[in-house]
CSV table of C-alpha atoms in Angstrom, one decimal:
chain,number,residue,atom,x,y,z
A,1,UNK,CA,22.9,-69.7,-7.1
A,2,UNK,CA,21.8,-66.7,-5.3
A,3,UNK,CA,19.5,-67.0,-2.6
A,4,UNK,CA,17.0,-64.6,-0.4
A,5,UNK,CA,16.2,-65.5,2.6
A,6,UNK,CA,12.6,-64.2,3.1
A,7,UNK,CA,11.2,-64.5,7.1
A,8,UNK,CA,8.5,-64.8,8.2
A,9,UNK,CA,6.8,-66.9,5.2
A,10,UNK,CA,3.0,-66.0,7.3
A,11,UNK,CA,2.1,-63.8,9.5
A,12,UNK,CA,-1.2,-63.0,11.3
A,13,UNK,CA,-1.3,-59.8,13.6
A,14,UNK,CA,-3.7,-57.8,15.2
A,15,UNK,CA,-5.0,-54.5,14.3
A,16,UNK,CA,-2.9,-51.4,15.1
A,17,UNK,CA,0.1,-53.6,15.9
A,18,UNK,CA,3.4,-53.9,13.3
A,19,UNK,CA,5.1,-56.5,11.9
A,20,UNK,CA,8.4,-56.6,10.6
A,21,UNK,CA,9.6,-58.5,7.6
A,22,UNK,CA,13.1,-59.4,7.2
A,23,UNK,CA,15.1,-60.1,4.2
A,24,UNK,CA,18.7,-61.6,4.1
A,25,UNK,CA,21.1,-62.5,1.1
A,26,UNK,CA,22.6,-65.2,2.2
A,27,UNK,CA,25.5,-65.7,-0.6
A,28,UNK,CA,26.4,-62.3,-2.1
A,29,UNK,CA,25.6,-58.6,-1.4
A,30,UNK,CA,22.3,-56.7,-2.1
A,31,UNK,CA,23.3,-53.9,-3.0
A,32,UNK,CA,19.6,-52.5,-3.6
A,33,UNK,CA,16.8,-54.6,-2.6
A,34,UNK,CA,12.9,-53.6,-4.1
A,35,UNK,CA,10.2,-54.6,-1.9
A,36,UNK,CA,6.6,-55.7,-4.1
A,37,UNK,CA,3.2,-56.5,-2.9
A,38,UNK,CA,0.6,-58.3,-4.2
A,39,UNK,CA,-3.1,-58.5,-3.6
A,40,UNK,CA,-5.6,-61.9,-4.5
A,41,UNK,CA,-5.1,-61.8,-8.5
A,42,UNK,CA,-3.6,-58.6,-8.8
A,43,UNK,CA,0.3,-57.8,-10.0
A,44,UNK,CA,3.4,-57.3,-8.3
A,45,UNK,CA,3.3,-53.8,-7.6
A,46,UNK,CA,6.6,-52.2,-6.6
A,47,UNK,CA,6.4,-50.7,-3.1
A,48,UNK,CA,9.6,-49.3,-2.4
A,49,UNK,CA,13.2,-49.3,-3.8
A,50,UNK,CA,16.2,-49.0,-1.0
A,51,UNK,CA,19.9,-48.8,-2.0
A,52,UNK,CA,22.3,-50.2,1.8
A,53,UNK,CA,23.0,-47.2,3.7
A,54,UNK,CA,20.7,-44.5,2.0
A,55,UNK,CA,16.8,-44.1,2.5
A,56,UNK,CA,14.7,-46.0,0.4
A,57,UNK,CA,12.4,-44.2,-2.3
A,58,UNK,CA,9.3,-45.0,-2.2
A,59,UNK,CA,6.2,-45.2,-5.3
A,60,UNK,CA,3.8,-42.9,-5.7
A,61,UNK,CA,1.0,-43.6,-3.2
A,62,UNK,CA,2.8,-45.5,-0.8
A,63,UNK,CA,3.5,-44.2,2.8
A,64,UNK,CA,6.6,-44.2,3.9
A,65,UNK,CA,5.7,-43.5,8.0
A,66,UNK,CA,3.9,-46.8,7.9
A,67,UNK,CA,6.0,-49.0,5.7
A,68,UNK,CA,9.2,-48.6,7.2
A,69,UNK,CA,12.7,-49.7,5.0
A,70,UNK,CA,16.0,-50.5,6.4
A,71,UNK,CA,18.7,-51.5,4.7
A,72,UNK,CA,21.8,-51.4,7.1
A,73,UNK,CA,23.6,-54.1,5.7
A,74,UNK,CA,24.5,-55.3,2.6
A,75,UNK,CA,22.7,-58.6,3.5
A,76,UNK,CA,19.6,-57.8,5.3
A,77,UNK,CA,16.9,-55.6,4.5
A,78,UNK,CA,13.4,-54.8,6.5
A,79,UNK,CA,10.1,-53.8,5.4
A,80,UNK,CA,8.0,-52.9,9.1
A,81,UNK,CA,4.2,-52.2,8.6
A,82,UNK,CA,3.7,-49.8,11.7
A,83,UNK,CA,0.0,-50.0,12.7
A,84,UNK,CA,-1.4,-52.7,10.1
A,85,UNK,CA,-4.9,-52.2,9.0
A,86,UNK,CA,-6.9,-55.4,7.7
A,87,UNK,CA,-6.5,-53.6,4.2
A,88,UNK,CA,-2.7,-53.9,4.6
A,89,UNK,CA,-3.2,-57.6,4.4
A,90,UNK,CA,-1.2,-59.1,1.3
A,91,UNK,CA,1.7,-61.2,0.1
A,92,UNK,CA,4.8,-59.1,0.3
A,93,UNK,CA,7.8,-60.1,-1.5
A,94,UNK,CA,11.5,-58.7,-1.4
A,95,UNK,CA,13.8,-59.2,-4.8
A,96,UNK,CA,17.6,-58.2,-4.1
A,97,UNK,CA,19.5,-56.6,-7.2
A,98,UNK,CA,23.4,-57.6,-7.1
A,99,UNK,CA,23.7,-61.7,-7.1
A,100,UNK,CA,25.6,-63.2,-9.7
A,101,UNK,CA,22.7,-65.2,-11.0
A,102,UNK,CA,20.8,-65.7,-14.6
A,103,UNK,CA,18.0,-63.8,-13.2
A,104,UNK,CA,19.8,-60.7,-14.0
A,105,UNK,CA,20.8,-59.9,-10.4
A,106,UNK,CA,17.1,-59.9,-9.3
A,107,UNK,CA,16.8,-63.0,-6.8
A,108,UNK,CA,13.4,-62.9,-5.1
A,109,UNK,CA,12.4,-64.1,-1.6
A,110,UNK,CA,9.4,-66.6,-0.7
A,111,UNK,CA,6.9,-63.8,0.4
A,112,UNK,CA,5.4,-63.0,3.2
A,113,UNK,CA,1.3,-63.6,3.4
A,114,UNK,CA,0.2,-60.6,6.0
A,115,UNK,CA,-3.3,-61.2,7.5
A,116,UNK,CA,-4.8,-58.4,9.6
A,117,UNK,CA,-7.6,-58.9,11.9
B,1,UNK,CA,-2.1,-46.8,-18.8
B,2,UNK,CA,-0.3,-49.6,-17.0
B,3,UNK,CA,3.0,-50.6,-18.3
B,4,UNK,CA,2.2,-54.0,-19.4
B,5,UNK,CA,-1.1,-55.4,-20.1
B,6,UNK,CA,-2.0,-59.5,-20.0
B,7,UNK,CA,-4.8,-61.4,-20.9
B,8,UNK,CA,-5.9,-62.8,-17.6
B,9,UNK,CA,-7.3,-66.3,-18.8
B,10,UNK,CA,-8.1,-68.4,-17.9
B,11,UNK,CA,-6.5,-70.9,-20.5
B,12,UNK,CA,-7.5,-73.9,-19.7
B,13,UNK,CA,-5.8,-76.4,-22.3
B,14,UNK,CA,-4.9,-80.2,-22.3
B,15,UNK,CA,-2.2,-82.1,-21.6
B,16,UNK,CA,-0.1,-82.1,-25.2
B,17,UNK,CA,-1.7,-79.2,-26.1
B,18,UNK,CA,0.3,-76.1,-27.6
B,19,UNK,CA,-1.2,-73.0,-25.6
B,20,UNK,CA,0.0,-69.3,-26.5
B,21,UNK,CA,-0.7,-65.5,-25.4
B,22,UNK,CA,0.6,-62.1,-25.8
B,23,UNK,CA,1.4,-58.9,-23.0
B,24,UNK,CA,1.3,-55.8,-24.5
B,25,UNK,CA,3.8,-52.4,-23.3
B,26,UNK,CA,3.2,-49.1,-23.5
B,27,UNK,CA,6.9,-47.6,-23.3
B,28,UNK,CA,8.1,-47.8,-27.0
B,29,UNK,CA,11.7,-47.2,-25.5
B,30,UNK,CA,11.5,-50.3,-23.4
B,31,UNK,CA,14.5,-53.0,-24.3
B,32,UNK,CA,14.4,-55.9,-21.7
B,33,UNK,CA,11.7,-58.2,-20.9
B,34,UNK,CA,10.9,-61.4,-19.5
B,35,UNK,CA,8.3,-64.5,-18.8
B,36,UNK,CA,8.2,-65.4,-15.3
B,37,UNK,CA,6.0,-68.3,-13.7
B,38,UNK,CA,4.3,-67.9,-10.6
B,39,UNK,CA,2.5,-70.5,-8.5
B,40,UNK,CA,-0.4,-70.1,-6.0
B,41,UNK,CA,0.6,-68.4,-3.2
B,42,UNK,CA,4.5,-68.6,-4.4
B,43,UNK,CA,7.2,-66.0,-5.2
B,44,UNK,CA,7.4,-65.7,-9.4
B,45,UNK,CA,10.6,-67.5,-10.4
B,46,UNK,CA,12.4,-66.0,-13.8
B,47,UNK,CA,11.4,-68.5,-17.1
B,48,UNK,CA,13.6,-67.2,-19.4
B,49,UNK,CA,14.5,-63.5,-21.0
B,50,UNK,CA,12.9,-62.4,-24.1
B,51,UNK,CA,15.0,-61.5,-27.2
B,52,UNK,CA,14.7,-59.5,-30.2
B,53,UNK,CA,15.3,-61.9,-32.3
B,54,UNK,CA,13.0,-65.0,-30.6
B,55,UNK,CA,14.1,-67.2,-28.4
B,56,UNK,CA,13.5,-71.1,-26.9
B,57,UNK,CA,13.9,-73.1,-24.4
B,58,UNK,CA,13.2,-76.3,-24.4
B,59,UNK,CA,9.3,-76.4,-25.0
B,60,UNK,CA,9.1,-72.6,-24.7
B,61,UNK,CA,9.1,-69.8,-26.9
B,62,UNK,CA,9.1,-66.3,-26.2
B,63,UNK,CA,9.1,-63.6,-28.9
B,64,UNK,CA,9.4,-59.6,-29.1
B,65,UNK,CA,7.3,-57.6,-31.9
B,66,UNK,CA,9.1,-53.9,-31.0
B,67,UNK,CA,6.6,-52.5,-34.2
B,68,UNK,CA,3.6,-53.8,-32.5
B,69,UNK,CA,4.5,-53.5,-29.0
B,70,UNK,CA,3.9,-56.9,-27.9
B,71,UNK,CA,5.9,-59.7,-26.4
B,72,UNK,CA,4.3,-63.4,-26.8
B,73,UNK,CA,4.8,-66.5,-24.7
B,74,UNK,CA,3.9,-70.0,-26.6
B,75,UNK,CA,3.8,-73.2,-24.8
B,76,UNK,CA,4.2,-76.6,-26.7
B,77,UNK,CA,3.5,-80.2,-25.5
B,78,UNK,CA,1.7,-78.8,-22.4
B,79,UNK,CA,2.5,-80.3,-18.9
B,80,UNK,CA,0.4,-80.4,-15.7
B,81,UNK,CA,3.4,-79.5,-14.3
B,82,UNK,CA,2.6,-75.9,-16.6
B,83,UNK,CA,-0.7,-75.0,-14.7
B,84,UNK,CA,0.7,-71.2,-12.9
B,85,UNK,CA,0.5,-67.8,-13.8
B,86,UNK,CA,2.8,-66.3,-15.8
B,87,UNK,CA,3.9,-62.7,-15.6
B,88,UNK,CA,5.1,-60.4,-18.6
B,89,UNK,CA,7.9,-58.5,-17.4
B,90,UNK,CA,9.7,-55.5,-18.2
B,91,UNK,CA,13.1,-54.0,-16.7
B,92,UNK,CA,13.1,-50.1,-17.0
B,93,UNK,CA,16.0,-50.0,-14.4
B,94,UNK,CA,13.2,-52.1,-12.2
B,95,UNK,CA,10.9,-54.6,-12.3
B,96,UNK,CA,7.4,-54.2,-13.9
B,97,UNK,CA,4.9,-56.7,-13.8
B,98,UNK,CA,1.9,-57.6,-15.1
B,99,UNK,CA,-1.3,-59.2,-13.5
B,100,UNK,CA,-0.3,-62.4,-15.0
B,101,UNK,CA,-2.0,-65.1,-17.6
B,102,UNK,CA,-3.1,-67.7,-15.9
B,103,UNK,CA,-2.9,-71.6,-17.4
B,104,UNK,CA,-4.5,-75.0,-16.1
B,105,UNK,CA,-3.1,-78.0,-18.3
B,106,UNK,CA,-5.7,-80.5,-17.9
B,107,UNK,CA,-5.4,-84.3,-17.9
């Protein structure tokens, strides 16, 4: 099946510093890839959508000068987090649309747990 | 209003048990959902698509009341292996998910 290659699976940074998150399809072509965070026992909530070689459109109350989106390539998408904040600490998750899989097209990656001290 | 609404839980059932709860959604319009199970600290993994008409798999049943706006998620025979959170999900040309239901099947 499909498969989203989700790097790094933890991450702890320093204040003011940024960390970039990488997802890659690894079998087939993302054609749009959604990024999702998620706090302690809270939902997924849908940061940003990005469609390969166009900006990415991001939700209501997210800023997009600090959560940077590039999708360059069919296979690889990154989310940076330009000067983290301990309140940008959370699990962030990728899902890529466009895999041939019973999950609709939506293949998620492993997450990435973001501690900011 | 959030677009989907869960009970939180705890449910805290044993093993064998049968184990059952709802997610509510406020867009009348919306036509695809899903169940999907997440573990601690884990990325949520699709557990099956919901249908109109009710659906199973295996010792899961999922079912869509449209008039009542209100999907359901049933769980028979429990398994330890069942203790996660599982999220109501609803595809409005992307993803939205609720806080999740969480279970712990007990021995």
């Amino acid at each position: 099946g499909a498969v989203v290659s989700q790097h790094p699976s933890w991450v702890i940074c320093k204040s003011g510093t940024s960390v970039k998150i990488e997802c890659r399809s690894l079998d087939f072509q993302a054609t749009t890839m959604f990024w999702y965070r998620q706090f302690p026992k809270q939902s997924l909530m849908l940061m940003a959508t990005s469609n390969e070689g166009s900006k990415a459109t991001y939700e209501q109350g997210v800023e997009k000068d600090k959560f940077l989106i590039n999708h360059a390539s069919l296979t690889l998408s990154t989310l940076t987090v330009t000067s983290a904040h301990p309140e940008d600490s959370s699990f962030y998750i990728c899902s890529a649309a466009g895999g041939q899989t019973a999950n609709y097209g939506y293949t998620f990656g492993s997450g990435t747990r973001l501690t900011v001290v | 209003r959030k677009e989907v609404e869960q009970d939180p839980g705890p449910f805290n059932v044993p093993e064998g048990a049968t184990v059952a709860f709802n997610c509510t959604y406020s867009n009348s319009a919306s036509q695809s959902f899903f169940w999907y199970r997440q573990d601690c600290r884990k990325e949520p993994k699709l557990l099956m698509s919901v249908y109109s008409s009710g659906n199973e798999d295996g010792r899961f049943t999922a079912q869509l009341n449209r008039a009542s706006q209100y999907i359901s998620l049933l769980i028979r025979d429990s398994k330890l292996s069942d203790s996660a959170t599982y999220l109501c999900v609803h595809n409005d040309y992307k993803l939205s998910f609720g806080a999740g239901t969480t279970v712990t099947v007990r021995a």
